[in-house]
Amino acid sequence: MQFFIGIEARPLLSELPDFERFLQSASPPFLVHENIYIYNDQQLADAASGLLSEADLHEETHQLIKTEGTKGENFYDYGFHAGIDTYLYANELSAFRFTGGSKIQTEMALLQLEEHLVFTTREGIYFTIKHYNDLVLGIVKAYQVKVEFLDLDK
C-alpha cells in the first residue's frame, strides 16, 4: 500500500484549460483521474490546493491509498480505478487484519463480513466503512476470532 493525496477540483476546471495547464505546470501531479489531482508529495498537493482555493475551484482533499487486491460490494462509493491502479479514499475507511482464531472460524466471519467490505488487499488487509467498526467487532467476537484495526493516518 502506498499513500497519496488527492486534490479534487470542481468540475468547472475542465472549462478553464489555461488555468488547468497552469495548475499542472505549477504543481505537477503524479496522476490525474477525472477531476482529482493525485500527488505523492505534500508540498505539491498543498500548492495545488492553494491555487484551486484561490480560484474557488477546490472541491475536497482526500487521503488516498494505492493498493492491489479485490474490490467489495461498496468499492465504487469509496474507491476508483485509474488505469491499472486502484485507489481507496482512506478518510472514510478503516482497515483491519485477522490476528487470531481458527481458519474455519475466520472464513465464517469473512462470509458474514463480505457484504460490508469495500476492498481486500493481496496482503490480507480488509477495508470497510468507518461506521461499520462496531459491526466488525461484533461479528468477529461471535466467531471467536480476533482482528487488529490499522492506523491509516500517515
PDB file of C-alpha atoms in Angstrom:
ATOM      1  CA  MET A   1       0.000   0.000   0.000  1.00  0.00           C
ATOM      2  CA  GLN A   2       1.141   3.482  -0.841  1.00  0.00           C
ATOM      3  CA  PHE A   3      -0.334   6.736   0.440  1.00  0.00           C
ATOM      4  CA  PHE A   4      -1.177   9.679  -1.813  1.00  0.00           C
ATOM      5  CA  ILE A   5      -3.009  12.993  -1.570  1.00  0.00           C
ATOM      6  CA  GLY A   6      -5.942  13.604  -3.896  1.00  0.00           C
ATOM      7  CA  ILE A   7      -6.902  17.202  -4.567  1.00  0.00           C
ATOM      8  CA  GLU A   8     -10.364  17.244  -6.089  1.00  0.00           C
ATOM      9  CA  ALA A   9     -11.234  20.212  -8.277  1.00  0.00           C
ATOM     10  CA  ARG A  10     -14.713  21.451  -9.061  1.00  0.00           C
ATOM     11  CA  PRO A  11     -15.962  20.223 -12.461  1.00  0.00           C
ATOM     12  CA  LEU A  12     -15.792  23.812 -13.735  1.00  0.00           C
ATOM     13  CA  LEU A  13     -11.996  23.423 -14.013  1.00  0.00           C
ATOM     14  CA  SER A  14     -12.443  21.393 -17.219  1.00  0.00           C
ATOM     15  CA  GLU A  15     -13.922  24.522 -18.830  1.00  0.00           C
ATOM     16  CA  LEU A  16     -10.785  26.520 -17.995  1.00  0.00           C
ATOM     17  CA  PRO A  17      -7.996  24.826 -19.970  1.00  0.00           C
ATOM     18  CA  ASP A  18      -5.493  27.680 -19.459  1.00  0.00           C
ATOM     19  CA  PHE A  19      -5.863  27.510 -15.690  1.00  0.00           C
ATOM     20  CA  GLU A  20      -5.714  23.714 -15.788  1.00  0.00           C
ATOM     21  CA  ARG A  21      -2.407  23.860 -17.714  1.00  0.00           C
ATOM     22  CA  PHE A  22      -1.092  26.447 -15.249  1.00  0.00           C
ATOM     23  CA  LEU A  23      -2.064  24.239 -12.306  1.00  0.00           C
ATOM     24  CA  GLN A  24      -0.312  21.219 -13.780  1.00  0.00           C
ATOM     25  CA  SER A  25       2.851  23.181 -14.570  1.00  0.00           C
ATOM     26  CA  ALA A  26       2.989  24.999 -11.212  1.00  0.00           C
ATOM     27  CA  SER A  27       2.208  21.884  -9.205  1.00  0.00           C
ATOM     28  CA  PRO A  28       2.757  18.781 -11.362  1.00  0.00           C
ATOM     29  CA  PRO A  29       0.617  15.856 -10.179  1.00  0.00           C
ATOM     30  CA  PHE A  30       1.714  12.232 -10.034  1.00  0.00           C
ATOM     31  CA  LEU A  31      -1.523  11.357 -11.851  1.00  0.00           C
ATOM     32  CA  VAL A  32      -4.795  12.985 -12.857  1.00  0.00           C
ATOM     33  CA  HIS A  33      -8.004  10.978 -12.641  1.00  0.00           C
ATOM     34  CA  GLU A  34     -11.059  12.859 -13.870  1.00  0.00           C
ATOM     35  CA  ASN A  35     -11.060  15.965 -11.639  1.00  0.00           C
ATOM     36  CA  ILE A  36      -8.780  14.518  -8.933  1.00  0.00           C
ATOM     37  CA  TYR A  37      -5.133  15.569  -8.990  1.00  0.00           C
ATOM     38  CA  ILE A  38      -3.094  12.869  -7.253  1.00  0.00           C
ATOM     39  CA  TYR A  39       0.165  13.773  -5.505  1.00  0.00           C
ATOM     40  CA  ASN A  40       2.818  11.788  -3.682  1.00  0.00           C
ATOM     41  CA  ASP A  41       4.391  14.978  -2.322  1.00  0.00           C
ATOM     42  CA  GLN A  42       2.616  17.002   0.385  1.00  0.00           C
ATOM     43  CA  GLN A  43       4.154  20.330  -0.693  1.00  0.00           C
ATOM     44  CA  LEU A  44       2.932  19.942  -4.273  1.00  0.00           C
ATOM     45  CA  ALA A  45      -0.506  18.905  -3.019  1.00  0.00           C
ATOM     46  CA  ASP A  46      -0.661  21.935  -0.722  1.00  0.00           C
ATOM     47  CA  ALA A  47       0.368  24.223  -3.590  1.00  0.00           C
ATOM     48  CA  ALA A  48      -2.318  22.758  -5.861  1.00  0.00           C
ATOM     49  CA  SER A  49      -4.916  23.052  -3.113  1.00  0.00           C
ATOM     50  CA  GLY A  50      -3.938  26.688  -2.576  1.00  0.00           C
ATOM     51  CA  LEU A  51      -4.143  27.551  -6.269  1.00  0.00           C
ATOM     52  CA  LEU A  52      -7.531  25.864  -6.608  1.00  0.00           C
ATOM     53  CA  SER A  53      -8.822  27.554  -3.449  1.00  0.00           C
ATOM     54  CA  GLU A  54      -7.746  30.994  -4.687  1.00  0.00           C
ATOM     55  CA  ALA A  55      -9.690  30.366  -7.897  1.00  0.00           C
ATOM     56  CA  ASP A  56     -12.674  28.976  -5.917  1.00  0.00           C
ATOM     57  CA  LEU A  57     -12.188  25.636  -7.695  1.00  0.00           C
ATOM     58  CA  HIS A  58     -11.139  23.426  -4.755  1.00  0.00           C
ATOM     59  CA  GLU A  59     -13.764  20.770  -4.030  1.00  0.00           C
ATOM     60  CA  GLU A  60     -12.151  18.439  -1.480  1.00  0.00           C
ATOM     61  CA  THR A  61      -8.868  16.922  -0.316  1.00  0.00           C
ATOM     62  CA  HIS A  62      -8.627  13.143   0.000  1.00  0.00           C
ATOM     63  CA  GLN A  63      -6.123  10.864   1.671  1.00  0.00           C
ATOM     64  CA  LEU A  64      -5.721   8.069  -0.892  1.00  0.00           C
ATOM     65  CA  ILE A  65      -4.318   4.570  -0.617  1.00  0.00           C
ATOM     66  CA  LYS A  66      -2.978   2.896  -3.734  1.00  0.00           C
ATOM     67  CA  THR A  67      -3.288  -0.865  -3.369  1.00  0.00           C
ATOM     68  CA  GLU A  68      -3.887  -4.156  -5.152  1.00  0.00           C
ATOM     69  CA  GLY A  69      -6.482  -6.772  -4.424  1.00  0.00           C
ATOM     70  CA  THR A  70     -10.185  -7.476  -4.764  1.00  0.00           C
ATOM     71  CA  LYS A  71     -12.989  -4.944  -4.706  1.00  0.00           C
ATOM     72  CA  GLY A  72     -16.014  -5.472  -2.474  1.00  0.00           C
ATOM     73  CA  GLU A  73     -19.663  -4.584  -2.916  1.00  0.00           C
ATOM     74  CA  ASN A  74     -19.197  -0.948  -1.830  1.00  0.00           C
ATOM     75  CA  PHE A  75     -15.980  -0.309  -3.742  1.00  0.00           C
ATOM     76  CA  TYR A  76     -17.214   2.320  -6.185  1.00  0.00           C
ATOM     77  CA  ASP A  77     -18.508   4.523  -3.341  1.00  0.00           C
ATOM     78  CA  TYR A  78     -15.097   4.505  -1.628  1.00  0.00           C
ATOM     79  CA  GLY A  79     -12.517   3.927  -4.344  1.00  0.00           C
ATOM     80  CA  PHE A  80     -11.732   4.122  -8.030  1.00  0.00           C
ATOM     81  CA  HIS A  81      -9.560   2.641 -10.744  1.00  0.00           C
ATOM     82  CA  ALA A  82      -7.147   4.944 -12.553  1.00  0.00           C
ATOM     83  CA  GLY A  83      -5.729   2.914 -15.407  1.00  0.00           C
ATOM     84  CA  ILE A  84      -4.375  -0.271 -13.895  1.00  0.00           C
ATOM     85  CA  ASP A  85      -4.094   1.240 -10.398  1.00  0.00           C
ATOM     86  CA  THR A  86      -6.646   1.092  -7.590  1.00  0.00           C
ATOM     87  CA  TYR A  87      -7.128   3.924  -5.103  1.00  0.00           C
ATOM     88  CA  LEU A  88      -9.212   3.996  -1.922  1.00  0.00           C
ATOM     89  CA  TYR A  89     -10.488   7.067  -0.050  1.00  0.00           C
ATOM     90  CA  ALA A  90      -8.748   6.460   3.286  1.00  0.00           C
ATOM     91  CA  ASN A  91     -10.591   9.300   5.071  1.00  0.00           C
ATOM     92  CA  GLU A  92     -13.814   7.307   5.012  1.00  0.00           C
ATOM     93  CA  LEU A  93     -12.467   3.818   5.655  1.00  0.00           C
ATOM     94  CA  SER A  94     -10.994   1.695   8.380  1.00  0.00           C
ATOM     95  CA  ALA A  95      -8.703  -1.260   7.801  1.00  0.00           C
ATOM     96  CA  PHE A  96      -8.182  -4.431   9.781  1.00  0.00           C
ATOM     97  CA  ARG A  97      -6.494  -7.791   9.600  1.00  0.00           C
ATOM     98  CA  PHE A  98      -7.148 -11.037  11.380  1.00  0.00           C
ATOM     99  CA  THR A  99      -4.725 -11.766  14.218  1.00  0.00           C
ATOM    100  CA  GLY A 100      -6.202 -14.835  15.887  1.00  0.00           C
ATOM    101  CA  GLY A 101      -8.691 -17.645  15.600  1.00  0.00           C
ATOM    102  CA  SER A 102      -9.031 -20.836  13.636  1.00  0.00           C
ATOM    103  CA  LYS A 103      -9.030 -20.876   9.859  1.00  0.00           C
ATOM    104  CA  ILE A 104     -12.622 -22.134   9.705  1.00  0.00           C
ATOM    105  CA  GLN A 105     -13.903 -19.516  12.163  1.00  0.00           C
ATOM    106  CA  THR A 106     -12.063 -16.790  10.254  1.00  0.00           C
ATOM    107  CA  GLU A 107     -13.626 -17.951   6.981  1.00  0.00           C
ATOM    108  CA  MET A 108     -17.088 -17.963   8.586  1.00  0.00           C
ATOM    109  CA  ALA A 109     -16.546 -14.439   9.929  1.00  0.00           C
ATOM    110  CA  LEU A 110     -15.446 -13.313   6.455  1.00  0.00           C
ATOM    111  CA  LEU A 111     -18.629 -14.740   4.939  1.00  0.00           C
ATOM    112  CA  GLN A 112     -20.639 -12.577   7.366  1.00  0.00           C
ATOM    113  CA  LEU A 113     -18.455  -9.548   6.690  1.00  0.00           C
ATOM    114  CA  GLU A 114     -18.399  -9.908   2.907  1.00  0.00           C
ATOM    115  CA  GLU A 115     -21.249  -7.503   2.161  1.00  0.00           C
ATOM    116  CA  HIS A 116     -19.623  -4.838   4.357  1.00  0.00           C
ATOM    117  CA  LEU A 117     -16.161  -4.971   2.787  1.00  0.00           C
ATOM    118  CA  VAL A 118     -15.019  -2.254   0.409  1.00  0.00           C
ATOM    119  CA  PHE A 119     -11.728  -3.878  -0.561  1.00  0.00           C
ATOM    120  CA  THR A 120      -9.395  -6.738   0.327  1.00  0.00           C
ATOM    121  CA  THR A 121      -5.677  -6.409  -0.351  1.00  0.00           C
ATOM    122  CA  ARG A 122      -3.425  -9.205  -1.506  1.00  0.00           C
ATOM    123  CA  GLU A 123      -1.710  -8.980   1.897  1.00  0.00           C
ATOM    124  CA  GLY A 124      -4.942  -9.849   3.755  1.00  0.00           C
ATOM    125  CA  ILE A 125      -5.934  -6.359   4.863  1.00  0.00           C
ATOM    126  CA  TYR A 126      -9.658  -5.700   4.792  1.00  0.00           C
ATOM    127  CA  PHE A 127     -11.191  -2.257   4.271  1.00  0.00           C
ATOM    128  CA  THR A 128     -14.641  -1.345   5.471  1.00  0.00           C
ATOM    129  CA  ILE A 129     -16.579   1.871   6.029  1.00  0.00           C
ATOM    130  CA  LYS A 130     -15.562   3.504   9.336  1.00  0.00           C
ATOM    131  CA  HIS A 131     -19.036   3.374  10.835  1.00  0.00           C
ATOM    132  CA  TYR A 132     -19.007  -0.449  10.484  1.00  0.00           C
ATOM    133  CA  ASN A 133     -16.220  -0.888  13.063  1.00  0.00           C
ATOM    134  CA  ASP A 134     -18.614  -1.945  15.844  1.00  0.00           C
ATOM    135  CA  LEU A 135     -20.342  -4.342  13.452  1.00  0.00           C
ATOM    136  CA  VAL A 136     -16.977  -5.886  12.518  1.00  0.00           C
ATOM    137  CA  LEU A 137     -16.085  -6.281  16.191  1.00  0.00           C
ATOM    138  CA  GLY A 138     -19.441  -7.922  16.919  1.00  0.00           C
ATOM    139  CA  ILE A 139     -19.081 -10.399  14.069  1.00  0.00           C
ATOM    140  CA  VAL A 140     -15.515 -11.408  14.896  1.00  0.00           C
ATOM    141  CA  LYS A 141     -16.444 -11.779  18.565  1.00  0.00           C
ATOM    142  CA  ALA A 142     -19.333 -14.055  17.619  1.00  0.00           C
ATOM    143  CA  TYR A 143     -16.944 -16.250  15.625  1.00  0.00           C
ATOM    144  CA  GLN A 144     -14.270 -16.128  18.335  1.00  0.00           C
ATOM    145  CA  VAL A 145     -11.601 -14.632  16.104  1.00  0.00           C
ATOM    146  CA  LYS A 146      -9.534 -11.517  16.636  1.00  0.00           C
ATOM    147  CA  VAL A 147      -8.790  -8.533  14.446  1.00  0.00           C
ATOM    148  CA  GLU A 148      -6.431  -5.602  14.678  1.00  0.00           C
ATOM    149  CA  PHE A 149      -7.503  -2.263  13.250  1.00  0.00           C
ATOM    150  CA  LEU A 150      -4.740  -0.439  11.413  1.00  0.00           C
ATOM    151  CA  ASP A 151      -3.907   3.261  11.606  1.00  0.00           C
ATOM    152  CA  LEU A 152      -4.469   4.737   8.138  1.00  0.00           C
ATOM    153  CA  ASP A 153      -3.021   8.134   9.042  1.00  0.00           C
ATOM    154  CA  LYS A 154       0.418   8.728   7.545  1.00  0.00           C
TER     155      LYS A 154
END
